[in-house]
Short mmCIF file of C-alpha atoms and ligand atoms in Angstrom, two decimals:
data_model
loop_
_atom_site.label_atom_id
_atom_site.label_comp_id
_atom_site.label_asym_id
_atom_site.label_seq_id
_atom_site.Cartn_x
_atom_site.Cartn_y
_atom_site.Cartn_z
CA UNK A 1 16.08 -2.52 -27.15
CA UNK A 2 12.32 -3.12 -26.28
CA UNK A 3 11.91 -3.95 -23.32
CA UNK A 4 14.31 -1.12 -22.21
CA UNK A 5 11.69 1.30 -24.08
CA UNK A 6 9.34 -0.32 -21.26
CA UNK A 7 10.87 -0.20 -18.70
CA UNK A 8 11.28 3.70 -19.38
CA UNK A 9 7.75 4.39 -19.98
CA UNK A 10 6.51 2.28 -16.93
CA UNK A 11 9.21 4.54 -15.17
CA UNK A 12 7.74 7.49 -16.78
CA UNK A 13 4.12 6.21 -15.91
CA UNK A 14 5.25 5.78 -12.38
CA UNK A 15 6.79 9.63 -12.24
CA UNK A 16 3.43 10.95 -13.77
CA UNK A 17 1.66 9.39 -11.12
CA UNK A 18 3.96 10.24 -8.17
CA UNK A 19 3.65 14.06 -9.55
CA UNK A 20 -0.44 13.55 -9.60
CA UNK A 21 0.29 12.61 -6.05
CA UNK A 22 2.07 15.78 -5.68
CA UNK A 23 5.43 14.56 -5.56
CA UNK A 24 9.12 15.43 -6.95
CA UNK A 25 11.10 12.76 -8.26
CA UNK A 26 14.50 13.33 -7.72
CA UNK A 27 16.10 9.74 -9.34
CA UNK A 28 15.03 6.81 -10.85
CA UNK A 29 16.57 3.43 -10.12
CA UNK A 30 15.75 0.15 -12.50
CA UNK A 31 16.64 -3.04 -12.07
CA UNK A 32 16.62 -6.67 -14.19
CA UNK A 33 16.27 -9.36 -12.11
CA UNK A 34 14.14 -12.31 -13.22
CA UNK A 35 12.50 -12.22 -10.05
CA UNK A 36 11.87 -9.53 -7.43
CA UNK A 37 13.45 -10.66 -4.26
CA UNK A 38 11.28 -11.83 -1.73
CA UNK A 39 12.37 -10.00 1.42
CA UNK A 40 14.01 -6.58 -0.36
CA UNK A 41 12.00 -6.82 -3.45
CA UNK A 42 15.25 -5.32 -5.62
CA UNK A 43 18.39 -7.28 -4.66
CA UNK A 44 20.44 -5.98 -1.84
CA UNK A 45 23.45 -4.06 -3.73
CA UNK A 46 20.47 -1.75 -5.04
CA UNK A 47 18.94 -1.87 -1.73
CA UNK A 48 21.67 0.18 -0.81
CA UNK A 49 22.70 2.25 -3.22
CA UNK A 50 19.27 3.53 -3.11
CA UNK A 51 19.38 4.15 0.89
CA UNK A 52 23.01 5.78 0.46
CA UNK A 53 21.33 8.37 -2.58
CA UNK A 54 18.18 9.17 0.20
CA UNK A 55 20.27 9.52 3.00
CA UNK A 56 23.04 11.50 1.09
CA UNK A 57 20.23 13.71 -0.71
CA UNK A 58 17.53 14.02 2.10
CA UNK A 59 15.12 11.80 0.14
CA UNK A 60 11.69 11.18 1.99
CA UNK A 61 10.09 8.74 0.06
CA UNK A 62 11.11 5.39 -1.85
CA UNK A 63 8.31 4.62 -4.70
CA UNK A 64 8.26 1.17 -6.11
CA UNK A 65 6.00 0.47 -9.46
CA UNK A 66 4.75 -2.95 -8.00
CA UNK A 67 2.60 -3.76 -5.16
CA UNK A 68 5.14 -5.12 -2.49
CA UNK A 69 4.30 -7.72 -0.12
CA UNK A 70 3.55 -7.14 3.63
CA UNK A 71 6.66 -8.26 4.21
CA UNK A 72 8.74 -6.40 2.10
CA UNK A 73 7.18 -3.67 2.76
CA UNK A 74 8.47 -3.74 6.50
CA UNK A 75 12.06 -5.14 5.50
CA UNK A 76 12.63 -2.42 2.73
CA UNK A 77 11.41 0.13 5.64
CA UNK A 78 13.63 -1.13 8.48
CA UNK A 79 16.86 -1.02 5.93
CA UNK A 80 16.12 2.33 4.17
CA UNK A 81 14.92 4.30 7.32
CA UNK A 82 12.54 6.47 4.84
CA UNK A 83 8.95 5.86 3.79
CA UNK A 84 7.92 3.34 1.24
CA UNK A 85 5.32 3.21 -1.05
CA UNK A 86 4.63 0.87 -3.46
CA UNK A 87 2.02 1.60 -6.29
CA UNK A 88 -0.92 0.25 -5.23
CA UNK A 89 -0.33 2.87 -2.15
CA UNK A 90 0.38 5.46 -4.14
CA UNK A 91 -2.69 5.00 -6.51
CA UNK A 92 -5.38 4.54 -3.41
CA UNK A 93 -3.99 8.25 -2.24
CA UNK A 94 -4.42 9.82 -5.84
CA UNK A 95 -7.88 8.33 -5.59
CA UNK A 96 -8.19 9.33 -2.08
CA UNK A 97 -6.97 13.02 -2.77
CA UNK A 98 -9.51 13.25 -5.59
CA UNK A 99 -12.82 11.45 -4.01
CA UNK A 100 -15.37 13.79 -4.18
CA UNK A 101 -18.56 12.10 -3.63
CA UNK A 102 -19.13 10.63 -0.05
CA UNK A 103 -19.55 7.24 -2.07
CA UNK A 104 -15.97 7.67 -3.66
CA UNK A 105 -14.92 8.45 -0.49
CA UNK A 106 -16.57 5.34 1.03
CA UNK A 107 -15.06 3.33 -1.54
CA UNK A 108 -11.64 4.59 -1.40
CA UNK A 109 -11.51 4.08 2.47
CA UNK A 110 -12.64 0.60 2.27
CA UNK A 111 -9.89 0.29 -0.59
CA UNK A 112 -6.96 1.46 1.84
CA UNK A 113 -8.12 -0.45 5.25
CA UNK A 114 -7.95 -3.08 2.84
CA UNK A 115 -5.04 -2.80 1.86
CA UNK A 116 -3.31 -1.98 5.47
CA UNK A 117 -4.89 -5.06 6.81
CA UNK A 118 -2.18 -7.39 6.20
CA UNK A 119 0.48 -4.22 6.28
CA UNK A 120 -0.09 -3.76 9.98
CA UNK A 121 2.68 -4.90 11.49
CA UNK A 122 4.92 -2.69 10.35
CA UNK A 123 4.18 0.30 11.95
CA UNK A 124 5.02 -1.60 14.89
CA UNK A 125 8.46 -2.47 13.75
CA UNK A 126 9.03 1.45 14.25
CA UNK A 127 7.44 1.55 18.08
CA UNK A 128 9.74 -1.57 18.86
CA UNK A 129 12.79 0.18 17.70
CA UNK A 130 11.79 3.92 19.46
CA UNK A 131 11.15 2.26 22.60
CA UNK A 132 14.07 0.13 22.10
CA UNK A 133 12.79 -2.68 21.51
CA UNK A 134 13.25 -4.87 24.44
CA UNK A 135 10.22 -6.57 25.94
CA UNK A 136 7.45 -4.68 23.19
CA UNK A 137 6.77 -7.82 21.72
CA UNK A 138 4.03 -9.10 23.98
CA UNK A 139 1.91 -5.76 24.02
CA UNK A 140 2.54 -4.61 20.77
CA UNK A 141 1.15 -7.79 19.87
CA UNK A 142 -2.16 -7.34 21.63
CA UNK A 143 -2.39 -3.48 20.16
CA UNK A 144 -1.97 -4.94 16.88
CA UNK A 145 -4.84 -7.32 17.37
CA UNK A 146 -7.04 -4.34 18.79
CA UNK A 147 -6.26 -2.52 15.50
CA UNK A 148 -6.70 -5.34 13.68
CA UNK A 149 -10.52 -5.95 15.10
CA UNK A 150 -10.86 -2.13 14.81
CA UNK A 151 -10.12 -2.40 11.27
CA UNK A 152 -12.33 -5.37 10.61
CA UNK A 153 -14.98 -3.73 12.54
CA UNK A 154 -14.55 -0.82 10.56
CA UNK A 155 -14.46 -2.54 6.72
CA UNK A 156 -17.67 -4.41 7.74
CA UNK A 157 -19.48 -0.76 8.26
CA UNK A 158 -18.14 0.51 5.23
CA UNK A 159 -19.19 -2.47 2.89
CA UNK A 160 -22.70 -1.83 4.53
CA UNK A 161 -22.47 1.39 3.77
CA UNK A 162 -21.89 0.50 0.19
CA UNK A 163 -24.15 -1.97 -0.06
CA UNK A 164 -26.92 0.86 0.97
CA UNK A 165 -25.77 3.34 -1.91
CA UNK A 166 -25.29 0.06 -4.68
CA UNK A 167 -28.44 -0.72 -4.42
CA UNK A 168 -29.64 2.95 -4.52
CA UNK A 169 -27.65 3.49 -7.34
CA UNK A 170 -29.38 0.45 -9.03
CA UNK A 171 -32.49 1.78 -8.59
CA UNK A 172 -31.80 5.35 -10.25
CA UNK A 173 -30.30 3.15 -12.77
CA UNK A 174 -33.24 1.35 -13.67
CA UNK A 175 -35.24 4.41 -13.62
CA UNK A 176 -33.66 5.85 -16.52
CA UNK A 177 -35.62 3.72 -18.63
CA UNK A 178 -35.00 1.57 -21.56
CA UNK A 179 -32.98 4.92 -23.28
CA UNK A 180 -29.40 3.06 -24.83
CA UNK A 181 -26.56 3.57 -22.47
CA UNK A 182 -23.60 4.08 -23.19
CA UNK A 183 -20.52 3.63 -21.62
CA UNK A 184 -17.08 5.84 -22.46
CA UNK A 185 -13.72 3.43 -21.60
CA UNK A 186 -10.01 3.94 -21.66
CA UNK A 187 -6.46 3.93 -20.06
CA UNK A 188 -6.61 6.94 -17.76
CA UNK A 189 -5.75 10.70 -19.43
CA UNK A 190 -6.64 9.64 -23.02
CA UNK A 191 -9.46 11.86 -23.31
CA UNK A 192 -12.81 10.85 -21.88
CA UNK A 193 -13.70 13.46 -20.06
CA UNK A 194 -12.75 16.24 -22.77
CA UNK A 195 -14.58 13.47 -25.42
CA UNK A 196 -17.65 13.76 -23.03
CA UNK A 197 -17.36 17.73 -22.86
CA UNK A 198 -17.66 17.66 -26.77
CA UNK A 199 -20.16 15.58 -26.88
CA UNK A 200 -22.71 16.63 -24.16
CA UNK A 201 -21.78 20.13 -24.37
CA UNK A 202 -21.16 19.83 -20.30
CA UNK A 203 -18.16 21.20 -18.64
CA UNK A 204 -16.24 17.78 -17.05
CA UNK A 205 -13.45 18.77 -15.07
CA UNK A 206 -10.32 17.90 -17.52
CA UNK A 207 -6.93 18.26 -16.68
CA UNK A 208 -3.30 16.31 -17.56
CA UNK A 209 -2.87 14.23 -14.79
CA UNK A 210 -3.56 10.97 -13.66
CA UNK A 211 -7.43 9.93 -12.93
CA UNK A 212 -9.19 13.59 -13.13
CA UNK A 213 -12.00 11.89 -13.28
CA UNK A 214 -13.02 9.56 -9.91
CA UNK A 215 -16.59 9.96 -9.59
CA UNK A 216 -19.17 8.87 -12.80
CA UNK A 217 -20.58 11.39 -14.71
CA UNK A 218 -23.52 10.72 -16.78
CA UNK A 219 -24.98 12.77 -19.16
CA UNK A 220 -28.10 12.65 -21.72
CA UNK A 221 -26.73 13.13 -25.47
CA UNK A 222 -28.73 13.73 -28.32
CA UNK A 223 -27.12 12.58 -31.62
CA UNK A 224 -29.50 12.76 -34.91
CA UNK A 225 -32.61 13.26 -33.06
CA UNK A 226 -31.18 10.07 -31.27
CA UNK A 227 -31.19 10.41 -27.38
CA UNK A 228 -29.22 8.19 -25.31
CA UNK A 229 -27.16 8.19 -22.22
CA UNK A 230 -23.18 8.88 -21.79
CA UNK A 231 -21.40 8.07 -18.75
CA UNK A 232 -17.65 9.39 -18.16
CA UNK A 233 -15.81 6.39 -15.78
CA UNK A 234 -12.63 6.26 -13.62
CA UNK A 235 -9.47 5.92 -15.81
CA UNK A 236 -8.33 2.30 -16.15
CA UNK A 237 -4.66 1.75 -14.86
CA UNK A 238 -1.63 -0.63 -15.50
CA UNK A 239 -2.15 -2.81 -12.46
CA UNK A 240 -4.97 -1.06 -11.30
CA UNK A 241 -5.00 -2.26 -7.49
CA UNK A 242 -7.53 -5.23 -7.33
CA UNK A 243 -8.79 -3.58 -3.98
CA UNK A 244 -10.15 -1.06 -6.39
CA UNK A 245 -11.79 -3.07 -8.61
CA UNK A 246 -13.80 -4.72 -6.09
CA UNK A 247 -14.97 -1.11 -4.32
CA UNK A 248 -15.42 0.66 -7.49
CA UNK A 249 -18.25 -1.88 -7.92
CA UNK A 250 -20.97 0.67 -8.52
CA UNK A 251 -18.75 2.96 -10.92
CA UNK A 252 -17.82 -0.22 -12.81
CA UNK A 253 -21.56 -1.50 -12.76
CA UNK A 254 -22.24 1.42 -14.96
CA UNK A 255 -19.70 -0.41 -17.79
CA UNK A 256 -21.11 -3.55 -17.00
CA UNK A 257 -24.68 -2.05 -17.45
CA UNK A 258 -23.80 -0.07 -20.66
CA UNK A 259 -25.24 -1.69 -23.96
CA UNK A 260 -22.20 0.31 -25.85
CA UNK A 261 -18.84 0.89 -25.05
CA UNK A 262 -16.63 3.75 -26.57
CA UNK A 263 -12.88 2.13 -25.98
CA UNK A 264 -10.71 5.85 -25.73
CA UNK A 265 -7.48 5.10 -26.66
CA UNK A 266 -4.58 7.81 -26.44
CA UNK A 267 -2.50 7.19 -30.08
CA UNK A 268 -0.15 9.73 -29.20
CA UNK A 269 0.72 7.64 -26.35
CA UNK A 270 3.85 5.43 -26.89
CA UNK A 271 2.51 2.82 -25.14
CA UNK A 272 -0.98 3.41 -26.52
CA UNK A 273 -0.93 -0.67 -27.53
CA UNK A 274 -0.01 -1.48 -23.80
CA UNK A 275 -2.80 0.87 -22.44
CA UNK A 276 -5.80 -1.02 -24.78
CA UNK A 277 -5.01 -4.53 -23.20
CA UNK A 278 -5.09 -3.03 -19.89
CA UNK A 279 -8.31 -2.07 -20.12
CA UNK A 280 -9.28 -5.08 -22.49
CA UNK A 281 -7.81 -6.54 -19.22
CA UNK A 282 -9.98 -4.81 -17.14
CA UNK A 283 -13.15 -5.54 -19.15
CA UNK A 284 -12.66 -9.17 -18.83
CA UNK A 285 -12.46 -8.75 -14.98
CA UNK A 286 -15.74 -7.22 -14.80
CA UNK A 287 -17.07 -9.82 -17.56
CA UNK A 288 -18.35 -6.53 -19.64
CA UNK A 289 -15.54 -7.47 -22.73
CA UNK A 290 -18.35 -9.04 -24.96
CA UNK A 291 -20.59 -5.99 -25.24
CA UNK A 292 -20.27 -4.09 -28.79
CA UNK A 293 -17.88 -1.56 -28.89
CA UNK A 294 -15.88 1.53 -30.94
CA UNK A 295 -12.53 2.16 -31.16
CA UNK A 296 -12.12 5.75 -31.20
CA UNK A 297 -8.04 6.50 -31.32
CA UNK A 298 -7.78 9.98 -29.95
CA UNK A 299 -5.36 12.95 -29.74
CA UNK A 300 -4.31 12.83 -33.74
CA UNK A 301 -3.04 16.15 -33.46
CA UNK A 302 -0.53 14.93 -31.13
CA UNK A 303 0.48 11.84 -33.20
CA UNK A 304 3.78 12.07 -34.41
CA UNK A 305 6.57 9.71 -35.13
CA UNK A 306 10.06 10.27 -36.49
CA UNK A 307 11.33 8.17 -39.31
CA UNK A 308 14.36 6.19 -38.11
CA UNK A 309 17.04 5.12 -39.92
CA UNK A 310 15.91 1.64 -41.97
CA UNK A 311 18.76 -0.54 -40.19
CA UNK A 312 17.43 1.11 -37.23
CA UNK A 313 13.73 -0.23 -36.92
CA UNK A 314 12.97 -1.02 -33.55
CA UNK A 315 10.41 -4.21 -33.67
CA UNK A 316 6.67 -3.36 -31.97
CA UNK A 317 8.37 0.67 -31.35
CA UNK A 318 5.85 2.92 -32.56
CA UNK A 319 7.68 5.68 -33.34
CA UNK A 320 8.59 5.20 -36.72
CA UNK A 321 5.02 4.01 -38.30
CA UNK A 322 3.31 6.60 -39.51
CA UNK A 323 -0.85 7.26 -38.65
CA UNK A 324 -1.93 5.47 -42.02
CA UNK A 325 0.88 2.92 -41.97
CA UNK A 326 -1.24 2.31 -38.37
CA UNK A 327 -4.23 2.25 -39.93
CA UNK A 328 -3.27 -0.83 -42.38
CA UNK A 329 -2.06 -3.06 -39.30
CA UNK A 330 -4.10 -5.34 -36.83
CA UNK A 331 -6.37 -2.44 -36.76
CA UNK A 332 -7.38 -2.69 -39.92
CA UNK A 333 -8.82 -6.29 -38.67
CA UNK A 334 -10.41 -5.43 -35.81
CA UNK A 335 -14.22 -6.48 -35.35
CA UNK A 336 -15.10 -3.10 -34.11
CA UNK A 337 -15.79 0.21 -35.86
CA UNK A 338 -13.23 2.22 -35.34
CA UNK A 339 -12.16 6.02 -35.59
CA UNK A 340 -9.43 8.89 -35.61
CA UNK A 341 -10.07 11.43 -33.76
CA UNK A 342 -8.85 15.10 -32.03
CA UNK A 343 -11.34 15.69 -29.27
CA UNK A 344 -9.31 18.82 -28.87
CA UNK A 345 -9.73 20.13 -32.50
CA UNK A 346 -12.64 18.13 -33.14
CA UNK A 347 -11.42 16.60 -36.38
CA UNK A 348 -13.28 13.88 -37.51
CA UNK A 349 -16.11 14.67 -35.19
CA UNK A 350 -19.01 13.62 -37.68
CA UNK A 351 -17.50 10.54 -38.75
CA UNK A 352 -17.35 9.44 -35.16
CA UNK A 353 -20.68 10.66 -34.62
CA UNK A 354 -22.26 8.97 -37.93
CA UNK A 355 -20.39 5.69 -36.04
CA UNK A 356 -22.26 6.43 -32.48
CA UNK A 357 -25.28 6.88 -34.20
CA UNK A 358 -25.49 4.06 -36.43
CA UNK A 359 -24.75 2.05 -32.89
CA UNK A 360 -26.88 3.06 -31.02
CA UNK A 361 -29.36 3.06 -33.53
CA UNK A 362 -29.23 -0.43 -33.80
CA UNK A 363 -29.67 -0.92 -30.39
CA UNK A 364 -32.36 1.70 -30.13
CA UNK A 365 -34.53 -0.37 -32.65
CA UNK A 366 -33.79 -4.09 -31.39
CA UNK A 367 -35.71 -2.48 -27.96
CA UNK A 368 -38.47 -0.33 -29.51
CA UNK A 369 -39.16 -1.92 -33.00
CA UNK A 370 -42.44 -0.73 -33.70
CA UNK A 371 -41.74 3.03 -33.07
CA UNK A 372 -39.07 4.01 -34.68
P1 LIG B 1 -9.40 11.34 -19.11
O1 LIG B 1 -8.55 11.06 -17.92
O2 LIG B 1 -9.42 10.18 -20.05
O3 LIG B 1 -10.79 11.82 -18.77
O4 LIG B 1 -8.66 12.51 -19.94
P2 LIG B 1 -8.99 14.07 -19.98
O5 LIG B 1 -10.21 14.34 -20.80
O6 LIG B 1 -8.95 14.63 -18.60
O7 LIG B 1 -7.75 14.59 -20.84
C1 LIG B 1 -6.43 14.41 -20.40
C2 LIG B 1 -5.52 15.43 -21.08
O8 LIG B 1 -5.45 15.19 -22.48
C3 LIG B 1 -6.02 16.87 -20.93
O9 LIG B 1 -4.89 17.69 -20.75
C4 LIG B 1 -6.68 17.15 -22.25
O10 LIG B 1 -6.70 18.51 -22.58
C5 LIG B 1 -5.82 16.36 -23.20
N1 LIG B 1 -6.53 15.97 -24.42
C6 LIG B 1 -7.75 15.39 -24.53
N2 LIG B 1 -8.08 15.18 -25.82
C7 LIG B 1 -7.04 15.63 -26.57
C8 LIG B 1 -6.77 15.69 -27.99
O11 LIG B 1 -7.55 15.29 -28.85
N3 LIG B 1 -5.57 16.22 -28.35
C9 LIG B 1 -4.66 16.68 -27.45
N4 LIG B 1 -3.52 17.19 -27.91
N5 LIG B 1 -4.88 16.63 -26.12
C10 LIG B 1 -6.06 16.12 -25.68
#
């Protein structure tokens, strides 16, 4: 069944990113409803056959793959008696663990005060009950509105803060001259940074987890005796929180800014179809999904599917098409140049270059055409 498949990667997503966090998952629970539940998010059997598993196995933390509402946030808290996160909190404190820049700090901050803004309230729910809750109401009230204007106070500095280093980082922008920029994109752990490593012959921290790369690397590349400029960005998420988007401004300005984009796509990756909308997703946000673009499908030597049974073919599973059965499908239409790659191995490496070159190229001579 398909959408089972999902629901088992998205699960599987979710564990990957709770062990980038530095977590243990001890037990997954799913659940089909056609709606979440608007107080309890999952319906309240589940509710509490998940608090009976944390309570009877010492379980610290509930993870849910959704961004919950303020309010179910506190209810699910109040019921369970453990901590909840939700996955828009769990992927501000990857990003927050991994800032290493004072401007990816900045930005993460004002990410997370954004996001506890509305989520205040809760923490009160806690004081209420430890002090017993009789009579709290009126001060906790007041406390909440000091933290609130604290907060405020506090968001305002840091999106001055970031207004200072935008513009800065404008400015060294612009200084790097009319050289062709481009721009490497993709789901997050498909390859960019070792791509980039390959490439520019720099050592970019790459490792298998979840958004190695925060801050923007960007690196002069000479291709052909073509120069141009290669930036590594953050790794595009599944419901990458909005918060994000908006503070990441000056990391996404440099795909906004680039006049070619290299689309990394994992084709190892079960899901790899999923993963190119959400960044096609993401490239519509940030109104940067017109700009030319390759395709460069990654991690070949990791490709491999299983031929099922022919009464057995699961519709839209990828597991039983093989690389060149790929190869003839909606790819085979797409309007972009497109490649196979191992960045690993490095096999097809001057097919994809030939394809970088040719682009850039282009764009190289429609800016300097009487010198080249
Ligand atoms: P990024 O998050 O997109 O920058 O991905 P990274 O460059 O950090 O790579 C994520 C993981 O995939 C690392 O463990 C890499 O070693 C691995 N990886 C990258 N390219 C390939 C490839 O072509 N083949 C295989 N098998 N693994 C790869």
């Amino acid at each position: 069944n398909q959408s089972e498949d999902k629901l088992i990667e998205y699960m599987d997503e979710l564990e990957f990113l709770a062990f980038t966090a530095g977590a243990t998952v001890a037990k997954r629970f799913t659940q089909r409803l056609t709606q979440p539940d608007s107080k309890t998010f999952v319906g309240k059997g589940k509710m509490e056959e998940i608090r009976d598993y944390a309570k009877e196995h010492n379980i610290g933390t509930v993870i849910f793959d959704d961004e919950l509402s303020p309010s179910q946030l506190k209810n699910l808290e109040r019921e369970m008696e453990v901590k909840i996160l939700d996955r828009t909190n769990l992927i501000l404190d990857i990003f927050a663990q991994r800032a290493q820049t004072s401007y990816a700090r900045t930005q993460v901050e004002l990410a997370q005060y954004q996001y506890l803004l509305p989520r205040l309230t809760r923490m009160w729910t806690h004081l209420e009950r430890q002090k017993g809750g009789i009579g709290m109401r009126g001060p906790g009230e007041t406390e909440i509105e000091t933290d609130r204007r604290i907060i405020r106070d506090r968001i305002t500095l840091l999106k001055d803060k970031l207004k200072v280093i935008d513009k800065q980082m404008g400015t060294q922008r612009n200084n790097r001259g009319k050289m062709v920029r481009v721009a490497l994109v993709g789901y997050t752990n498909v390859g960019k940074s070792t791509l980039m490593n390959a490439l520019s012959k720099s050592d970019v921290f790459a490792e298998n987890k979840l958004f190695a790369t925060l801050d923007t690397t960007v690196r002069k590349v000479v291709i052909g005796n073509l120069p141009f400029l290669l930036t590594d960005t953050v790794g595009f998420i599944r419901k990458l929180p909005t918060q994000l988007v908006e503070s990441f401004k000056s990391t996404l300005d440099e795909v906004r800014e680039a006049d070619l984009l290299i689309h990394v796509v994992d084709i190892s990756h079960e899901s790899f179809e999923d993963h190119i909308n959400s960044v096609n997703e993401i490239l519509q946000e940030i109104d940067a999904h017109q700009k030319p673009m390759i395709m460069v499908f990654n991690k070949i030597d990791d490709f491999s599917y299983e031929k099922k049974d022919e009464d057995d073919l699961t519709p839209g599973s990828n597991k039983n098409i093989s690389l060149e059965e790929w190869k003839r499908t909606w790819m085979a239409k797409s309007k972009f140049p497109t490649v196979f790659i191992s960045a690993l191995t490095k096999e097809n490496f001057p097919e994809m270059k030939k394809m970088i070159y040719d682009e850039v190229h282009r764009i190289h001579i429609s800016r300097f055409p009487y010198n080249d």
